Coordinates of C-alpha atoms in Angstrom, one line a residue:
L13 CA 4.1 13.2 -7.6
D14 CA 6.0 9.9 -8.0
T15 CA 8.2 11.4 -10.6
Y16 CA 9.0 14.4 -8.3
F17 CA 10.0 12.2 -5.4
Q18 CA 12.1 9.9 -7.7
E19 CA 13.9 13.0 -9.0
M20 CA 14.5 14.4 -5.6
S21 CA 15.8 11.1 -4.4
L22 CA 18.3 11.0 -7.3
R23 CA 19.4 14.6 -6.7
K24 CA 19.7 14.1 -2.9
L25 CA 19.2 17.8 -2.3
K26 CA 17.0 17.5 0.7
Q27 CA 17.3 15.8 4.1
A28 CA 15.1 12.8 4.7
S29 CA 12.9 14.6 7.2
T30 CA 12.2 17.3 4.7
T31 CA 11.3 14.8 2.0
T32 CA 9.1 13.0 4.4
N33 CA 7.2 16.2 5.3
E34 CA 6.8 17.1 1.6
F35 CA 5.5 13.6 0.9
Y36 CA 3.0 13.7 3.7
N37 CA 1.7 17.2 2.7
L38 CA 1.5 16.6 -1.0
H39 CA -0.2 13.2 -0.6
R40 CA -2.6 14.4 2.1
H41 CA -3.6 17.7 0.4
V42 CA -2.8 17.5 -3.3
S43 CA -3.4 14.0 -4.5
P44 CA -7.0 13.7 -3.3
R45 CA -8.0 17.0 -5.0
W46 CA -6.1 16.8 -8.3
G47 CA -5.9 13.1 -8.6
D48 CA -4.9 12.2 -12.2
R49 CA -5.1 15.7 -13.6
L50 CA -2.3 16.6 -16.0
L51 CA 0.1 19.1 -14.7
A52 CA -0.2 21.2 -17.9
D53 CA -4.0 21.6 -17.1
I54 CA -3.4 23.1 -13.7
T55 CA -3.7 26.9 -13.5
T56 CA -2.5 29.4 -11.0
N57 CA -6.1 29.8 -9.9
D58 CA -6.3 26.0 -9.3
V59 CA -3.2 26.3 -7.0
R60 CA -4.7 29.1 -5.0
K61 CA -8.0 27.3 -4.7
L62 CA -6.3 24.1 -3.5
I63 CA -4.4 25.9 -0.8
I64 CA -7.5 27.7 0.4
E65 CA -9.6 24.4 0.4
A66 CA -6.8 22.3 1.9
V67 CA -5.4 24.5 4.6
G68 CA -7.3 27.8 4.5
D69 CA -8.2 27.5 8.2
K70 CA -4.6 26.9 9.2
S71 CA -1.7 29.3 10.0
E72 CA 0.0 31.4 7.3
Q73 CA 3.1 29.2 7.8
T74 CA 1.1 26.1 6.9
K75 CA -0.3 27.8 3.8
K76 CA 3.2 28.9 2.8
S77 CA 4.7 25.5 3.4
L78 CA 2.1 23.8 1.1
A79 CA 2.7 26.5 -1.5
V80 CA 6.4 25.8 -1.4
H81 CA 5.9 22.1 -1.8
I82 CA 3.5 22.6 -4.8
R83 CA 5.9 25.1 -6.4
A84 CA 8.8 22.6 -6.1
V85 CA 6.8 19.9 -7.9
F86 CA 6.1 22.3 -10.8
K87 CA 9.7 23.5 -10.9
I88 CA 10.9 19.9 -11.4
A89 CA 8.2 19.3 -14.0
Q90 CA 9.4 22.4 -15.9
E91 CA 13.0 21.2 -15.7
L92 CA 12.0 17.8 -17.1
E93 CA 10.0 19.6 -19.8
Y94 CA 6.6 18.2 -18.8
I95 CA 5.3 21.8 -18.6
T96 CA 6.4 25.2 -19.9
K97 CA 5.0 27.4 -17.2
N98 CA 4.9 27.0 -13.5
P99 CA 1.5 28.0 -12.2
A100 CA 2.6 28.0 -8.6

């Protein structure tokens, strides 16, 4: 996640409030569940399971928001060639 936020900071594509929201959601929901797992080891099923476990009882918008944040992390990882396939 650190690499993702560093890259987003360099690119300056998002407003500070958007980045703050992403940071909060990813660190609250993703970091505790995936910890130090390698991105290449995470599957589409892992992403679905995380969303259900983390925010399954929340609104559809909350689920979609978390999915968008996760997808963005994997997109940057693909661009930086850390992974070849985006599971999100």
